Coordinates of C-alpha atoms and ligand atoms in Angstrom, one line a residue:
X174 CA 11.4 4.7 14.6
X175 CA 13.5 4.0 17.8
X176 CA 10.3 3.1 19.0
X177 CA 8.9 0.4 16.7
X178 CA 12.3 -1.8 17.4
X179 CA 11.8 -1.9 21.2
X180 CA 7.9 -2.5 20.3
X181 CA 9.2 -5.3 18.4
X182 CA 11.5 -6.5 20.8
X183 CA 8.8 -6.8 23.1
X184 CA 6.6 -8.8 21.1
X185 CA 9.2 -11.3 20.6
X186 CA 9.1 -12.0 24.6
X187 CA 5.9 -11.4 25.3
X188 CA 3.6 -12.9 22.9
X189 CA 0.7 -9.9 21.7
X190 CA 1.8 -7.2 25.1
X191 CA 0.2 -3.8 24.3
X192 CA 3.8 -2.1 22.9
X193 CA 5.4 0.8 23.1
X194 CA 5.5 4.2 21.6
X195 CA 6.8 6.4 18.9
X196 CA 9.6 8.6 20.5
X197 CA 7.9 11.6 19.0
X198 CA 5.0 13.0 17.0
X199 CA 7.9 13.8 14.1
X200 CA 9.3 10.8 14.3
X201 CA 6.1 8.9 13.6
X202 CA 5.2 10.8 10.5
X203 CA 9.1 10.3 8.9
X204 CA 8.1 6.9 9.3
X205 CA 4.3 7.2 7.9
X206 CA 6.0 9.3 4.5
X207 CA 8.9 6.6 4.4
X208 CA 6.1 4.1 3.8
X209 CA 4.0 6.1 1.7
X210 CA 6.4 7.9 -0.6
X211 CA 8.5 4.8 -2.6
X212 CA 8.2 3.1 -5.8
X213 CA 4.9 4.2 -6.3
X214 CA 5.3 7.9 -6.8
X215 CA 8.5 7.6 -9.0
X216 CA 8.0 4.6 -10.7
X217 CA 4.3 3.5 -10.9
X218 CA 2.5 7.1 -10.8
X219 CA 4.1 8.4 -14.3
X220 CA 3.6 5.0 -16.0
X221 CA -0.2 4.9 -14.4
X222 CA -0.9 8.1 -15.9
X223 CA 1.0 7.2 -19.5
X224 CA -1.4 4.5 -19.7
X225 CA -4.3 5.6 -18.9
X226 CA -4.0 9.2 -21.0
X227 CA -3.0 11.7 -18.8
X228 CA -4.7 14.2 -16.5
X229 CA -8.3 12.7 -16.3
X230 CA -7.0 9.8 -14.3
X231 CA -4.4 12.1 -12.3
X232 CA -7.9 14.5 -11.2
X233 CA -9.9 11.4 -10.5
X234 CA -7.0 10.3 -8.3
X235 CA -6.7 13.5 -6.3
X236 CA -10.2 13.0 -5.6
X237 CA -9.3 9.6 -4.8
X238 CA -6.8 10.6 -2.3
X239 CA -8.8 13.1 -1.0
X240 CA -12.1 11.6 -0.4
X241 CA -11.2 8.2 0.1
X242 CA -7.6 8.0 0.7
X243 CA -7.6 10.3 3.7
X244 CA -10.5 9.2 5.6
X245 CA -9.0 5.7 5.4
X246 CA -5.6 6.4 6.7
X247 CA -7.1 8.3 10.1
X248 CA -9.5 4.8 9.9
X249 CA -6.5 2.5 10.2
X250 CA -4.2 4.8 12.3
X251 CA -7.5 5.0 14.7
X252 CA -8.0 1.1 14.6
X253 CA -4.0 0.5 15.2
X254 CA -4.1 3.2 18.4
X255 CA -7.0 1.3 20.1
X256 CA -5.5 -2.1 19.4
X257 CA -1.8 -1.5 20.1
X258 CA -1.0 -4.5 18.8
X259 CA 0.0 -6.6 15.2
X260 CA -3.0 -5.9 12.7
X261 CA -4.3 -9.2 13.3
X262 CA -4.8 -9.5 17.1
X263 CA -5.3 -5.6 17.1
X264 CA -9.0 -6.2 14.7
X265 CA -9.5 -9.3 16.6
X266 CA -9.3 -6.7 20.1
X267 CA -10.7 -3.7 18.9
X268 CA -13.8 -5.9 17.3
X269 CA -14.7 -8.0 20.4
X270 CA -14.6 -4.8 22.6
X271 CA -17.0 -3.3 20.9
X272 CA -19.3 -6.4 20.7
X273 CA -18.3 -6.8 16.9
X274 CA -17.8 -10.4 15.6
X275 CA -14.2 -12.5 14.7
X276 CA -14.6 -12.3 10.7
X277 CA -13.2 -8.6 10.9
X278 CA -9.6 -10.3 11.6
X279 CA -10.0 -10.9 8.0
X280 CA -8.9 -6.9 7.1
X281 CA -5.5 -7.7 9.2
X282 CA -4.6 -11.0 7.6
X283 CA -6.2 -10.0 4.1
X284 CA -3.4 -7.1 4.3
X285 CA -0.9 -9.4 5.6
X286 CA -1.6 -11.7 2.3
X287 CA -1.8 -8.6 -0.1
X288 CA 1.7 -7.3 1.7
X289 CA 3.9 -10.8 0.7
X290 CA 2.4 -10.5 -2.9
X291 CA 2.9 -6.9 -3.1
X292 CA 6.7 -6.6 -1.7
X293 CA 7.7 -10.0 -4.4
X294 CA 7.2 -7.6 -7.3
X295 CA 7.7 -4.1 -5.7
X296 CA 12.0 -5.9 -5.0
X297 CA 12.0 -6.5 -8.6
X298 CA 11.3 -3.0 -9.0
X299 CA 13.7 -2.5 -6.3
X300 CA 16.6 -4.4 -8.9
X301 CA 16.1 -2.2 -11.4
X302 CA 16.9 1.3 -9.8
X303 CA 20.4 -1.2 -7.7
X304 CA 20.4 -1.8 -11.4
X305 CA 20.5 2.1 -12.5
X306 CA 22.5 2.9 -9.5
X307 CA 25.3 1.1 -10.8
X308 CA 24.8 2.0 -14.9
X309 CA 25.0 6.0 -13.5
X310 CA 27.7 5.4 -11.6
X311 CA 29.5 3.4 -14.5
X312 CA 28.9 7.1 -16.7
X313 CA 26.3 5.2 -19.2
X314 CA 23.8 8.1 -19.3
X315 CA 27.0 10.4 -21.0
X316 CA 25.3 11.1 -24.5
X317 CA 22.8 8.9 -24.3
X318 CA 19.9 9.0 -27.1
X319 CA 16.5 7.7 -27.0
X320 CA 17.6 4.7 -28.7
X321 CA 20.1 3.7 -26.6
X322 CA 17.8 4.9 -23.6
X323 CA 15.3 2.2 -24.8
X324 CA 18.3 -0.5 -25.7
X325 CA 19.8 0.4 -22.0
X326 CA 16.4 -0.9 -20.5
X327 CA 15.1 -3.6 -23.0
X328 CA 18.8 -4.9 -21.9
X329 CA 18.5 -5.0 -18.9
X330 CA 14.7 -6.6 -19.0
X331 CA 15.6 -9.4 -21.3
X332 CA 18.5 -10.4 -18.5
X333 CA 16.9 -12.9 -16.1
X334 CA 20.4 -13.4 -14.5
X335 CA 21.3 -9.9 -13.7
X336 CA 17.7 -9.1 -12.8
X337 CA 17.7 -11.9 -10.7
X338 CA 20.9 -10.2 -9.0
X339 CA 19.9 -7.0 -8.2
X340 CA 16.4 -8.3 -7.1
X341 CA 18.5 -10.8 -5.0
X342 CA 20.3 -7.5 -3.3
X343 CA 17.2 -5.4 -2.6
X344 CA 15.3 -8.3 -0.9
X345 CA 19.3 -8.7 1.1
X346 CA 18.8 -5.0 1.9
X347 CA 15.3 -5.0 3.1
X348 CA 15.5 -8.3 5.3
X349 CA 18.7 -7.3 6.9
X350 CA 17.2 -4.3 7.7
X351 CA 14.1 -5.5 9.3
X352 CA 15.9 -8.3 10.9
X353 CA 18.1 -6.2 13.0
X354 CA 15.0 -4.4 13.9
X355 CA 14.3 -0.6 12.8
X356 CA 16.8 1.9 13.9
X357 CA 17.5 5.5 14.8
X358 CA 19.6 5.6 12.1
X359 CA 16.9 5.0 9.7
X360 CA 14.7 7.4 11.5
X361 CA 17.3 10.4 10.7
X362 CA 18.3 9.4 7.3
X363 CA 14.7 9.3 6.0
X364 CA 14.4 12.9 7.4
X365 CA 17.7 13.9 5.5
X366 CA 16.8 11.7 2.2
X367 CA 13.5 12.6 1.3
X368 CA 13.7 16.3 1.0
X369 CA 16.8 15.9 -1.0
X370 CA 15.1 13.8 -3.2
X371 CA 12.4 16.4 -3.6
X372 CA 15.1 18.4 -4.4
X373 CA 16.9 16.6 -7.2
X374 CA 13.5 16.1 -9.1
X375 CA 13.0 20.0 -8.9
X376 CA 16.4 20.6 -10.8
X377 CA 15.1 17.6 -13.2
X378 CA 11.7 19.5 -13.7
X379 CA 14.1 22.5 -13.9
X380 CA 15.6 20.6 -16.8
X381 CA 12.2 20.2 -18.2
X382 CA 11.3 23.7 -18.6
X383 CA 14.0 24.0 -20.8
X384 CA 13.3 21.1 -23.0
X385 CA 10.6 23.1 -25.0
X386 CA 7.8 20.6 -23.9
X387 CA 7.2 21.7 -20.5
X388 CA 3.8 23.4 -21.3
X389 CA 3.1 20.5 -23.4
X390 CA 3.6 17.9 -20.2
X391 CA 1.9 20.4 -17.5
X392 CA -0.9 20.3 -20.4
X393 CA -1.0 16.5 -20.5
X394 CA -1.0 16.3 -16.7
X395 CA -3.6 18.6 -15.7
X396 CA -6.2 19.5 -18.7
X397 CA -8.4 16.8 -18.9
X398 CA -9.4 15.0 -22.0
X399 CA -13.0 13.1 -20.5
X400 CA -13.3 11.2 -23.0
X401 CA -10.3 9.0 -21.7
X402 CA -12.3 8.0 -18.6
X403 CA -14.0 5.1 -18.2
X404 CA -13.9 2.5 -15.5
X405 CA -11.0 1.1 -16.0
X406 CA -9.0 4.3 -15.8
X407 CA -11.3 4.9 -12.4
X408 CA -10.4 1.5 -10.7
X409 CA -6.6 2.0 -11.7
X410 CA -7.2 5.5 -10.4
X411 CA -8.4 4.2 -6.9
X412 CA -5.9 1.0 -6.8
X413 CA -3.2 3.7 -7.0
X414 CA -4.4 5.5 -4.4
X415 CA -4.4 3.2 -1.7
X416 CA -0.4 1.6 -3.3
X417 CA 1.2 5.4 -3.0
X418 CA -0.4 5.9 0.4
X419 CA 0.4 2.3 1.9
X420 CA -3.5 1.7 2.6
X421 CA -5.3 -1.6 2.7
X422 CA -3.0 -3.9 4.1
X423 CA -2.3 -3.2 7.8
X424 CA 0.7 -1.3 7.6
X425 CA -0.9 1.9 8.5
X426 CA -2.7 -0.1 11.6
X427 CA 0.6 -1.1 12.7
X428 CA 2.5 2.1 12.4
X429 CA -0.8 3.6 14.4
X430 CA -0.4 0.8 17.1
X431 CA 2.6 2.8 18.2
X432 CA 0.6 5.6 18.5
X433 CA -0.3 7.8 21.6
X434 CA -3.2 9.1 22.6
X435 CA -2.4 13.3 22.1
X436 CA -1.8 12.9 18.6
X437 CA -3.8 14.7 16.5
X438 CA -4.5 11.6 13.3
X439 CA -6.3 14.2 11.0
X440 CA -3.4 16.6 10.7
X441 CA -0.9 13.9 10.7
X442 CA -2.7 12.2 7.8
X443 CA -3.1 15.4 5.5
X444 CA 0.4 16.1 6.3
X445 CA 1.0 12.4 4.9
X446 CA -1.1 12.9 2.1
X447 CA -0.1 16.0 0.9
X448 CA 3.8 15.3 0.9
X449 CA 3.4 11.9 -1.1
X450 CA 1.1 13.3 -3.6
X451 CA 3.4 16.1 -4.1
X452 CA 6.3 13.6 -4.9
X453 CA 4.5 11.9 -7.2
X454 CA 3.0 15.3 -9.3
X455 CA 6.8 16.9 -9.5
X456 CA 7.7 13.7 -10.5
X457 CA 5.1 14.0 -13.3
X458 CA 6.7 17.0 -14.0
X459 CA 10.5 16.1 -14.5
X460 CA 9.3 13.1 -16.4
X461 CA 6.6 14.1 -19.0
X462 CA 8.5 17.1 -20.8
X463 CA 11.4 14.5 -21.4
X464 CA 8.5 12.5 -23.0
X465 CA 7.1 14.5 -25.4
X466 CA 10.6 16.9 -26.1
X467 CA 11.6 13.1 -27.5
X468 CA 8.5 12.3 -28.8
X469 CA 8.5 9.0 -26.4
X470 CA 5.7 6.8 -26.3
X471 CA 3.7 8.3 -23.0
X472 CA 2.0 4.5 -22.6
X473 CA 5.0 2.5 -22.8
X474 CA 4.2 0.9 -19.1
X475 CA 6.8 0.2 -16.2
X476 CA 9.9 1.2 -18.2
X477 CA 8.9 4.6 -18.3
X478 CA 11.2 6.0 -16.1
X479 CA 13.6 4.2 -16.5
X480 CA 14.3 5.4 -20.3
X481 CA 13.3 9.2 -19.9
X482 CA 15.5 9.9 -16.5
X483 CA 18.6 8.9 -18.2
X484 CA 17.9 11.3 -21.4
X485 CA 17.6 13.8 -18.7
X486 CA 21.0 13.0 -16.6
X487 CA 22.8 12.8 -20.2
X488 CA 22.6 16.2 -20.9
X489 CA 22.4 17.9 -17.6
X490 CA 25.1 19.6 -16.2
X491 CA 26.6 18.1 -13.0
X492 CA 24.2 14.7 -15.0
X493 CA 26.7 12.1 -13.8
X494 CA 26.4 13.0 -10.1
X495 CA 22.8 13.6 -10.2
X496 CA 22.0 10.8 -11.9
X497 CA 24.1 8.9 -9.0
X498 CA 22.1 10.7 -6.1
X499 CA 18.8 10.4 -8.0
X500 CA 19.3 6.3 -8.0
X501 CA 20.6 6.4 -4.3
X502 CA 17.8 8.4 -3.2
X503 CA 15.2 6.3 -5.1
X504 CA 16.5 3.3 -3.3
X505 CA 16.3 4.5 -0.6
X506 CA 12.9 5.8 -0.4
X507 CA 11.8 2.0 -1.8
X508 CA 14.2 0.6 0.7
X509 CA 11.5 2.5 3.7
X510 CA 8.5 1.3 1.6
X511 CA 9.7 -2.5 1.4
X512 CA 10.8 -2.9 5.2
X513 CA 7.0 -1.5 5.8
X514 CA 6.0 -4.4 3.6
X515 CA 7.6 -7.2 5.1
X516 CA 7.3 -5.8 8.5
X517 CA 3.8 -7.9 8.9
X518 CA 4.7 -10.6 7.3
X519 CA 7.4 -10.8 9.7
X520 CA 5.3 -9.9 13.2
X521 CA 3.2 -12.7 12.0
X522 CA 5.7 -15.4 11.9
X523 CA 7.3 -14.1 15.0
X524 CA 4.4 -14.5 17.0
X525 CA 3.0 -17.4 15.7
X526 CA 5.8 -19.5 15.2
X527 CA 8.4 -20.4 17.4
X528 CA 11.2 -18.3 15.2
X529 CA 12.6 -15.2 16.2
X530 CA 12.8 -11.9 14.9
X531 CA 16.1 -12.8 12.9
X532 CA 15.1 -16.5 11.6
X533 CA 11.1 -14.5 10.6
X534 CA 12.9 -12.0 8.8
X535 CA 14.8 -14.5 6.8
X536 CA 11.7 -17.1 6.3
X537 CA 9.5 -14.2 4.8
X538 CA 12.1 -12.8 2.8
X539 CA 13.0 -15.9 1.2
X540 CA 9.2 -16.6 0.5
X541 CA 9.1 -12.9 -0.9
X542 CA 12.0 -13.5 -3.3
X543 CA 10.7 -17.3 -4.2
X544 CA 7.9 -15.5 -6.2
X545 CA 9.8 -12.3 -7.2
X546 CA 11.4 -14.9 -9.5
X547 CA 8.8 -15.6 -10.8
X548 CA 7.9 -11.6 -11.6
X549 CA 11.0 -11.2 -13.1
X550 CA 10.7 -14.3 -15.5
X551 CA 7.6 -12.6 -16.9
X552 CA 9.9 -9.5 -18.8
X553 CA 11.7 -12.8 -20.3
X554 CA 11.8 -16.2 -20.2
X555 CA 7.9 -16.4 -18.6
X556 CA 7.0 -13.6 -20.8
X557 CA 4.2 -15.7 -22.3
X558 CA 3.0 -17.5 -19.2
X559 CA -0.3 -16.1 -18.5
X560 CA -3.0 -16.9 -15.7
X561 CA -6.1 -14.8 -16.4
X562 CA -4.7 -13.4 -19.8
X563 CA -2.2 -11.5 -17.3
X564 CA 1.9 -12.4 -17.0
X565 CA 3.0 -13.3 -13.2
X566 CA 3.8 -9.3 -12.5
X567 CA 0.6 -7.6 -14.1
X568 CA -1.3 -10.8 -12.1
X569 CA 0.4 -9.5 -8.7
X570 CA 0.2 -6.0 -9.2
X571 CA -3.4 -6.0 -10.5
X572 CA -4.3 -8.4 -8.0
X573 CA -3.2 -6.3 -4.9
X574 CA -4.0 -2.5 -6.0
X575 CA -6.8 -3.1 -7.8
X576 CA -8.6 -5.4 -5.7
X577 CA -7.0 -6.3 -2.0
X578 CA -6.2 -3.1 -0.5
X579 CA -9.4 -1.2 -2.1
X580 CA -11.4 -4.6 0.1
X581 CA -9.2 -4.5 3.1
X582 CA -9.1 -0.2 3.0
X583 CA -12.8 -0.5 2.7
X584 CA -13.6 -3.3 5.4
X585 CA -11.2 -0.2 7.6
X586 CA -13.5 2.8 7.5
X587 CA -16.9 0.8 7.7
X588 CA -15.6 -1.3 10.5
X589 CA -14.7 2.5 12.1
X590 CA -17.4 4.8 10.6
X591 CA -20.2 2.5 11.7
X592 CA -19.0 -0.7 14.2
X593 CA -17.6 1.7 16.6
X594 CA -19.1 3.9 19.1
X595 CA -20.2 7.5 17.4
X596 CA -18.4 9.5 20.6
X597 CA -15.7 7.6 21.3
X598 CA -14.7 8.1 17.7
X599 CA -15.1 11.8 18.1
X600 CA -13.1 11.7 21.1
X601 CA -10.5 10.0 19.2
X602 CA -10.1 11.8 16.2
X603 CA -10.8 15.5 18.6
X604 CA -12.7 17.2 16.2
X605 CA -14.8 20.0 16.4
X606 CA -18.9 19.7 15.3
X607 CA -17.5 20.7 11.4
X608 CA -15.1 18.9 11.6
X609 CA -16.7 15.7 12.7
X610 CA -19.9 16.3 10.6
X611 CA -17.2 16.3 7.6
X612 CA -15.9 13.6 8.7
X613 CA -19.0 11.4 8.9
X614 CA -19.8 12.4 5.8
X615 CA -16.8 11.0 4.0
X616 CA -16.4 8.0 6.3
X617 CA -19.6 7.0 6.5
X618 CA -21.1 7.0 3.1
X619 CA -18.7 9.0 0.5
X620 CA -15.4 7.0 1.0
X621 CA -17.1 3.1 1.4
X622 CA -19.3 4.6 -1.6
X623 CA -16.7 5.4 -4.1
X624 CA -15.1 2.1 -3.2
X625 CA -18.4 0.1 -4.0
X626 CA -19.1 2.1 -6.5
X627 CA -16.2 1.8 -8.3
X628 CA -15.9 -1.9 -8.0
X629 CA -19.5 -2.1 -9.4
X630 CA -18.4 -0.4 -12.2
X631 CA -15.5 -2.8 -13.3
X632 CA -17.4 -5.9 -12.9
Ligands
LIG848 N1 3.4 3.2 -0.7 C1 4.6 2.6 -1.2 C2 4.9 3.3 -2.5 O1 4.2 4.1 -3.0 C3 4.4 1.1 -1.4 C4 3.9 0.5 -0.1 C5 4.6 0.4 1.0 C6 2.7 -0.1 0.1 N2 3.8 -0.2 2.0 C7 2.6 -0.5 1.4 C8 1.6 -0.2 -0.7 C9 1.4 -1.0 1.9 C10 0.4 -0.8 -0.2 C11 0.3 -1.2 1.1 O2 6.0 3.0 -3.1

């Protein structure tokens, strides 16, 4: 990530100058996992799959990752390579060489939109593990019941002070962060961090398998019950996938701007894909057995975590640590997603306005947390202010996954399977005649297909 600060740096003198480089090929997928692996597989996966009854919509979004997701990110990382520049002036570029018209800027600054709307709720979010951090720390979990699991969390919901607090510290966090420009430092925690927090949810799904309900939960996540899909479950299915891999909103055209040219974008994007869906299945796995052994409610929506971890930390041994590490870790891993949200935001107001990279940091992160208030009101106070039959939070969040990024990941891969030169494509991605034939396949009609498709099928 040592890269992207310089690349900033030079944007801020020189307007839109084609950038620099990541320092390595490893380097530039920590960064790509950072983004992708976050809130969304620990938070928003289990609840996603609560509510919408289990393994159909987990092996409708597998298929989503596969066939859609994947093809997308090599879209956008291919788009961001040729451009070299913000996601904005990169479509605008990449477009008029090719002969291809302006209104394709329209995926950058779409994503840029659906990134401000996205990161105001996702801080929130952000609060309530700060928010965890501290009750582990503070030994709450000791003995805890399901009860006072679900008391713990309805307390902390019906609190727009402290809420506001902790939402106040994350969006600190993540400003000061981006402000002083992404560092080396960053670059070799993420490396340490997110194995270890692979590791602590094994010894939680450990913890499962004694809880009696492990077969029960494996059950629940992988043997599907049909008759739960319709399209609703599919759209959610599809949203999902593009939140957990950071897709639709120019952040993966950015993080391919710094790209060189020997990097080989198909293997770098399965290696992306497969170590974020992982996360999100073990975390499946620690969380469901803890469900059903307490005979939880698997639908109950964005608290699930929140009041099944704890049960789990309560009784394990070595809990109170754990349950420290687990909250750290989980911060951290939304701390790489956020500065990837407000990253664009941020270029945009940097080189569009006279502000620097310090006074842009601040600006959009005071925008950001301006209508994270208002998400937060909508567990309390705003609980019953509704635009579209939706609360402020279920408006955002709906808004962005199930709509924004499947439009902006879908205006991607057409733009690329069939606006851009057929060779020059093959050249880029350096695949062999399967490979490419594949490739076509998906990008071309499968991927923008399914995407269609499924918004046909909502309306
Ligand atoms: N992928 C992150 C997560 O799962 C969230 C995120 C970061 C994101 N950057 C994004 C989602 C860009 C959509 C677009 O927690």
């Amino acid at each position: 990530m040592a890269a992207i600060e310089t690349a900033s740096g030079a944007h801020a003198m020189g307007a839109v100058k084609v950038h620099d480089h990541w320092s390595s090929r490893i380097g530039f997928i920590i960064a790509a996992v950072g983004s992708a692996v976050g809130l969304g597989n620990i938070w928003k996966f289990p609840y996603m799959v609560g509510q919408s009854g289990g393994a159909a919509f987990v092996l409708v979004y597998l298929g989503c990752i596969a066939l859609i997701g994947l093809p997308i990110i090599i879209a956008e990382w291919l788009i961001g390579r040729r451009g070299q520049k913000n996601p904005i002036n990169t479509m605008a570029e990449v477009a008029r060489a090719n002969g291809r018209g302006r209104g394709w800027v329209l995926i950058g600054a779409g994503g840029t939109l659906a990134a401000f709307l996205i990161l105001s709720f996702y801080s929130v979010i952000g609060g309530w593990a700060l928010a965890y951090l501290a009750e582990a720390g503070a030994g709450s979990f000791t003995g805890i019941d399901k009860d006072s699991a679900a008391t713990l969390f309805s307390g902390l919901l019906a609190n727009p002070g402290r809420l506001l607090a902790w939402h106040s510290v994350f969006m600190l966090l993540t400003v000061g962060v981006v402000a002083m420009g992404v560092s080396t430092g960053l670059e070799r925690a993420t490396k340490l961090m997110m194995p270890a927090l692979g590791v602590i949810l094994l010894v939680m799904v450990g913890y499962g398998t004694t809880t009696g309900s492990f077969g029960a939960a494996v059950d629940y996540l992988f043997t599907p019950d049909w008759s739960k899909l319709d399209s609703g479950v599919v759209l959610a299915a599809l949203g999902h996938a593009f939140f957990t891999l950071s897709l639709g909103m120019g952040v993966m055209i950015a993080y391919g701007s710094y790209l060189r040219q020997d990097i080989d974008l198909v293997r770098a994007a399965a290696t992306v894909a497969v170590a974020d869906t992982t996360i999100a299945l073990t975390a499946g796995l620690a969380i469901f057995p803890i469900v059903f052994a307490n005979g939880l409610d698997p639908s109950s929506g964005p608290g699930l975590v929140f009041v099944t971890l704890p049960l789990t930390f309560g009784k394990i041994a070595g809990g109170l640590v754990l349950g420290v590490l687990f909250f750290a870790l989980l911060i951290f891993a939304a701390l790489t997603s956020s500065i990837s949200l407000l990253e664009p935001v941020v270029e945009l107001l940097e080189e569009r306005t006279p502000m620097g990279r310090i006074a842009s940091s601040v600006v959009a992160g005071l925008a950001t947390w301006a209508l994270g208030i208002g998400a937060l009101l909508s567990f309390n106070a705003w609980s019953d202010v509704l635009i579209f039959g939706q609360n402020i939070f279920d408006l955002l969040d709906k808004l962005t996954s199930k709509f924004m990024l499947p439009a902006c990941g879908l205006g991607a891969i057409v733009f690329v399977a069939w606006f851009l030169d057929r060779e020059s494509v093959r050249k880029d991605l350096d695949l062999g005649p399967v490979g490419f034939g594949i490739w076509n396949v998906l990008a071309r009609y499968v991927a923008p297909a399914g995407v269609i498709a499924v918004f046909w099928g909502s309306l």
